[in-house]
Amino acid sequence: MGKIIALGGGSFSNGEMDNVTEHIISLTGKKTPFILIIPTASFDDMDENDDVKLSFERFGCTTDILFLTHEDVTQEVIKNKISSADGVFVQGGNLKFLMDTWKNTGTDKYLLEAYNKGTVLSGVSSGAMCWFKEGYDDCIDGQFIFVECLGIIPYINCPHYQSDYWQTFEEALAITKKRTSGIACDNGAGFCLNDGEYYTVAGNEGGDCYFYDANDNYRKTNINRNADLLKTL
């Protein structure tokens, strides 16, 4: 089984997330792994000077970018890039566009195959939500919606939870009665899965993760302060 590092947010330009970058690298089991960066959620708006890319390269990684909106991309290119990667990092942006594009190009299938092969899957914001059953994103004219995702982690995810703007997640869960528990992550915080076991990580400036229990009227629990909760998930 694979490994997932799902980050609620954070800056890779100032060293804030260096320890998380190093953790992702360590999970590959290689000193200088090949990391594939997928910027679909930003409509492939990424260049060679991207902060995440430079962060991995600073720690000795080889990197490549998978652009899915380019007309010359083929199934063979998509499959080969994903299957050859030791780790994948998905950038943030518009979650609905990301999932629609992945389904239309077969990328979702290749990423699930990579997970089952043991590839380290990671990402930030929309690039974190994509690994969950659903994500909560403001991707339709600034309106929040729930988006069906890959479903590897069987919960609904919300990023950037230190922001009041994103804390509508709690009310939305209760109103829609999704019957699926939620995981919310602050900037700097990550909810992780490693061979069937959950844990949390945080960048150098901290950040917490929260659990909303669908079986208890979406009662909120700070996972970082109640680590035993992870054993029940």
CSV table of C-alpha atoms in Angstrom, one decimal:
chain,number,residue,atom,x,y,z
A,1,MET,CA,0.0,0.0,0.0
A,2,GLY,CA,1.0,3.6,-0.6
A,3,LYS,CA,1.6,6.6,1.6
A,4,ILE,CA,-0.3,9.9,1.7
A,5,ILE,CA,0.7,13.3,3.1
A,6,ALA,CA,-2.3,15.7,2.7
A,7,LEU,CA,-1.4,19.2,3.7
A,8,GLY,CA,-3.9,22.0,4.6
A,9,GLY,CA,-1.6,24.7,3.3
A,10,GLY,CA,1.8,26.3,3.9
A,11,SER,CA,4.6,28.2,2.2
A,12,PHE,CA,7.5,26.3,0.6
A,13,SER,CA,9.4,29.5,-0.2
A,14,ASN,CA,10.7,30.4,3.3
A,15,GLY,CA,11.7,27.0,4.9
A,16,GLU,CA,8.4,26.7,6.8
A,17,MET,CA,7.6,23.3,5.3
A,18,ASP,CA,11.2,22.0,5.0
A,19,ASN,CA,10.6,19.3,7.6
A,20,VAL,CA,7.5,18.1,5.8
A,21,THR,CA,9.5,18.0,2.5
A,22,GLU,CA,12.1,15.9,4.2
A,23,HIS,CA,9.5,13.6,5.6
A,24,ILE,CA,7.9,13.0,2.2
A,25,ILE,CA,11.4,12.2,0.8
A,26,SER,CA,12.1,9.8,3.7
A,27,LEU,CA,8.9,7.9,3.0
A,28,THR,CA,10.2,7.0,-0.5
A,29,GLY,CA,13.1,5.1,1.0
A,30,LYS,CA,15.5,6.8,-1.3
A,31,LYS,CA,18.0,9.6,-0.6
A,32,THR,CA,17.5,11.3,-4.0
A,33,PRO,CA,14.0,10.2,-5.2
A,34,PHE,CA,12.2,11.3,-8.3
A,35,ILE,CA,9.3,13.5,-7.4
A,36,LEU,CA,6.5,14.2,-10.0
A,37,ILE,CA,4.7,17.5,-9.5
A,38,ILE,CA,1.1,17.8,-10.9
A,39,PRO,CA,-0.2,21.4,-11.1
A,40,THR,CA,-3.7,20.5,-12.6
A,41,ALA,CA,-5.7,22.4,-10.0
A,42,SER,CA,-3.9,25.7,-11.0
A,43,PHE,CA,-4.8,25.1,-14.6
A,44,ASP,CA,-1.2,24.0,-15.1
A,45,ASP,CA,0.0,27.5,-14.2
A,46,MET,CA,3.5,26.5,-13.1
A,47,ASP,CA,7.1,27.1,-14.1
A,48,GLU,CA,10.6,25.9,-13.3
A,49,ASN,CA,11.0,28.3,-10.5
A,50,ASP,CA,8.0,27.0,-8.5
A,51,ASP,CA,8.6,27.0,-4.7
A,52,VAL,CA,7.6,23.3,-4.2
A,53,LYS,CA,9.8,22.2,-7.1
A,54,LEU,CA,12.8,24.1,-5.8
A,55,SER,CA,12.2,22.8,-2.3
A,56,PHE,CA,12.4,19.2,-3.4
A,57,GLU,CA,15.4,19.9,-5.6
A,58,ARG,CA,17.2,21.7,-2.7
A,59,PHE,CA,17.1,18.3,-0.8
A,60,GLY,CA,18.6,16.5,-3.7
A,61,CYS,CA,15.5,15.2,-5.5
A,62,THR,CA,15.0,14.9,-9.3
A,63,THR,CA,11.8,16.5,-10.3
A,64,ASP,CA,9.5,16.6,-13.3
A,65,ILE,CA,6.1,18.3,-14.0
A,66,LEU,CA,3.0,16.6,-15.5
A,67,PHE,CA,0.9,19.1,-17.5
A,68,LEU,CA,-2.4,17.6,-18.3
A,69,THR,CA,-4.0,20.5,-20.2
A,70,HIS,CA,-1.3,20.6,-22.9
A,71,GLU,CA,-2.7,19.3,-26.2
A,72,ASP,CA,0.3,17.0,-26.8
A,73,VAL,CA,-0.1,15.0,-23.6
A,74,THR,CA,-0.9,11.3,-24.2
A,75,GLN,CA,-2.0,8.4,-22.1
A,76,GLU,CA,1.5,6.9,-22.5
A,77,VAL,CA,3.1,10.0,-21.2
A,78,ILE,CA,0.8,10.3,-18.2
A,79,LYS,CA,1.1,6.6,-17.3
A,80,ASN,CA,4.9,6.5,-17.7
A,81,LYS,CA,5.5,9.7,-15.7
A,82,ILE,CA,3.3,8.5,-12.8
A,83,SER,CA,4.6,4.9,-12.8
A,84,SER,CA,8.2,6.0,-12.7
A,85,ALA,CA,7.8,8.5,-9.8
A,86,ASP,CA,9.0,7.6,-6.3
A,87,GLY,CA,6.7,10.4,-5.0
A,88,VAL,CA,3.9,12.6,-6.4
A,89,PHE,CA,3.1,16.1,-5.2
A,90,VAL,CA,-0.2,17.8,-6.3
A,91,GLN,CA,-0.5,21.5,-6.2
A,92,GLY,CA,-3.5,23.5,-5.0
A,93,GLY,CA,-6.2,25.4,-6.9
A,94,ASN,CA,-9.6,24.4,-8.2
A,95,LEU,CA,-10.5,21.0,-7.0
A,96,LYS,CA,-13.4,20.4,-9.4
A,97,PHE,CA,-11.2,21.2,-12.4
A,98,LEU,CA,-8.6,18.9,-11.0
A,99,MET,CA,-10.9,15.9,-10.6
A,100,ASP,CA,-12.7,16.5,-13.9
A,101,THR,CA,-9.4,16.6,-15.7
A,102,TRP,CA,-8.0,13.6,-14.0
A,103,LYS,CA,-11.1,11.5,-14.9
A,104,ASN,CA,-11.1,12.7,-18.5
A,105,THR,CA,-7.4,11.8,-19.0
A,106,GLY,CA,-7.3,8.6,-16.9
A,107,THR,CA,-4.9,10.2,-14.4
A,108,ASP,CA,-7.1,9.1,-11.5
A,109,LYS,CA,-6.7,5.5,-12.5
A,110,TYR,CA,-2.9,5.8,-12.8
A,111,LEU,CA,-2.6,7.5,-9.4
A,112,LEU,CA,-4.6,4.8,-7.7
A,113,GLU,CA,-2.3,2.2,-9.3
A,114,ALA,CA,0.7,4.2,-8.0
A,115,TYR,CA,-0.8,4.2,-4.5
A,116,ASN,CA,-1.3,0.4,-4.6
A,117,LYS,CA,2.3,0.0,-5.8
A,118,GLY,CA,3.6,2.0,-2.8
A,119,THR,CA,4.3,5.4,-4.3
A,120,VAL,CA,4.2,8.3,-1.9
A,121,LEU,CA,1.3,10.6,-2.8
A,122,SER,CA,1.3,14.1,-1.3
A,123,GLY,CA,-0.1,17.6,-2.0
A,124,VAL,CA,-1.4,20.8,-0.6
A,125,SER,CA,-5.0,22.3,-0.5
A,126,SER,CA,-6.8,20.8,-3.5
A,127,GLY,CA,-3.8,18.6,-3.9
A,128,ALA,CA,-4.5,17.2,-0.5
A,129,MET,CA,-8.3,16.9,-0.8
A,130,CYS,CA,-8.0,14.8,-3.9
A,131,TRP,CA,-6.8,11.8,-1.9
A,132,PHE,CA,-10.0,11.8,0.3
A,133,LYS,CA,-13.5,10.6,-0.4
A,134,GLU,CA,-14.6,14.2,-0.9
A,135,GLY,CA,-13.2,17.7,-0.7
A,136,TYR,CA,-14.8,21.0,0.4
A,137,ASP,CA,-13.7,23.8,-2.0
A,138,ASP,CA,-14.8,27.2,-3.2
A,139,CYS,CA,-14.4,26.2,-6.8
A,140,ILE,CA,-17.7,27.3,-8.4
A,141,ASP,CA,-17.7,31.1,-8.6
A,142,GLY,CA,-16.4,31.4,-5.1
A,143,GLN,CA,-19.2,29.2,-3.7
A,144,PHE,CA,-18.2,26.1,-1.6
A,145,ILE,CA,-19.2,22.7,-2.8
A,146,PHE,CA,-18.4,19.1,-2.0
A,147,VAL,CA,-16.4,17.4,-4.8
A,148,GLU,CA,-16.1,13.7,-5.2
A,149,CYS,CA,-12.4,12.7,-5.1
A,150,LEU,CA,-10.2,9.5,-5.3
A,151,GLY,CA,-11.5,8.0,-2.1
A,152,ILE,CA,-8.3,6.6,-0.7
A,153,ILE,CA,-8.9,8.2,2.7
A,154,PRO,CA,-12.6,7.6,3.5
A,155,TYR,CA,-13.3,11.1,4.9
A,156,ILE,CA,-14.2,14.6,3.7
A,157,ASN,CA,-11.3,17.0,3.8
A,158,CYS,CA,-11.1,20.8,4.2
A,159,PRO,CA,-7.8,22.8,4.0
A,160,HIS,CA,-6.7,26.2,5.3
A,161,TYR,CA,-8.8,25.7,8.5
A,162,GLN,CA,-7.1,28.4,10.5
A,163,SER,CA,-9.1,30.8,8.3
A,164,ASP,CA,-12.6,31.9,9.3
A,165,TYR,CA,-13.5,31.7,5.6
A,166,TRP,CA,-13.0,27.9,5.5
A,167,GLN,CA,-14.6,27.2,8.8
A,168,THR,CA,-18.0,27.1,7.1
A,169,PHE,CA,-17.0,23.4,6.6
A,170,GLU,CA,-18.5,22.5,10.0
A,171,GLU,CA,-21.9,24.0,9.3
A,172,ALA,CA,-21.9,22.5,5.7
A,173,LEU,CA,-21.3,19.0,7.1
A,174,ALA,CA,-24.2,19.3,9.5
A,175,ILE,CA,-26.6,20.9,7.0
A,176,THR,CA,-25.9,18.4,4.2
A,177,LYS,CA,-25.9,15.4,6.5
A,178,LYS,CA,-23.2,13.8,4.4
A,179,ARG,CA,-23.0,10.8,6.9
A,180,THR,CA,-19.2,10.9,6.3
A,181,SER,CA,-16.8,12.2,8.9
A,182,GLY,CA,-14.6,15.2,8.2
A,183,ILE,CA,-10.9,16.0,8.5
A,184,ALA,CA,-10.0,19.7,8.6
A,185,CYS,CA,-6.3,20.9,8.4
A,186,ASP,CA,-4.8,24.2,9.2
A,187,ASN,CA,-2.1,25.7,7.0
A,188,GLY,CA,1.1,23.9,7.9
A,189,ALA,CA,-0.7,20.8,9.1
A,190,GLY,CA,-0.9,17.5,7.4
A,191,PHE,CA,-3.1,14.4,7.8
A,192,CYS,CA,-1.2,11.3,6.8
A,193,LEU,CA,-1.7,7.6,5.9
A,194,ASN,CA,1.2,5.1,6.0
A,195,ASP,CA,0.4,1.5,5.3
A,196,GLY,CA,-3.0,1.7,7.0
A,197,GLU,CA,-2.1,3.9,9.9
A,198,TYR,CA,-3.0,7.6,10.3
A,199,TYR,CA,-0.9,10.3,11.9
A,200,THR,CA,-0.4,14.0,11.6
A,201,VAL,CA,2.6,16.2,10.7
A,202,ALA,CA,3.2,20.0,10.9
A,203,GLY,CA,5.6,22.5,9.4
A,204,ASN,CA,8.0,24.6,11.4
A,205,GLU,CA,5.2,27.1,12.3
A,206,GLY,CA,2.8,24.4,13.5
A,207,GLY,CA,-0.8,23.8,12.6
A,208,ASP,CA,-3.5,21.4,13.8
A,209,CYS,CA,-5.9,18.8,12.3
A,210,TYR,CA,-9.5,18.3,13.4
A,211,PHE,CA,-11.9,15.4,13.2
A,212,TYR,CA,-15.7,15.9,12.8
A,213,ASP,CA,-17.5,12.7,13.8
A,214,ALA,CA,-20.5,11.9,11.6
A,215,ASN,CA,-21.6,9.4,14.2
A,216,ASP,CA,-21.7,12.0,17.0
A,217,ASN,CA,-23.5,15.0,15.3
A,218,TYR,CA,-20.1,16.1,13.8
A,219,ARG,CA,-18.5,16.7,17.2
A,220,LYS,CA,-15.2,18.4,16.7
A,221,THR,CA,-12.0,17.0,18.1
A,222,ASN,CA,-8.5,18.4,17.8
A,223,ILE,CA,-6.5,15.4,16.6
A,224,ASN,CA,-3.2,16.8,17.7
A,225,ARG,CA,-4.4,17.0,21.3
A,226,ASN,CA,-6.1,13.7,21.2
A,227,ALA,CA,-3.7,11.4,19.4
A,228,ASP,CA,-5.5,8.2,20.6
A,229,LEU,CA,-8.3,9.2,18.3
A,230,LEU,CA,-6.1,8.2,15.3
A,231,LYS,CA,-6.2,4.5,16.5
A,232,THR,CA,-10.0,4.5,16.0
A,233,LEU,CA,-10.1,5.8,12.5
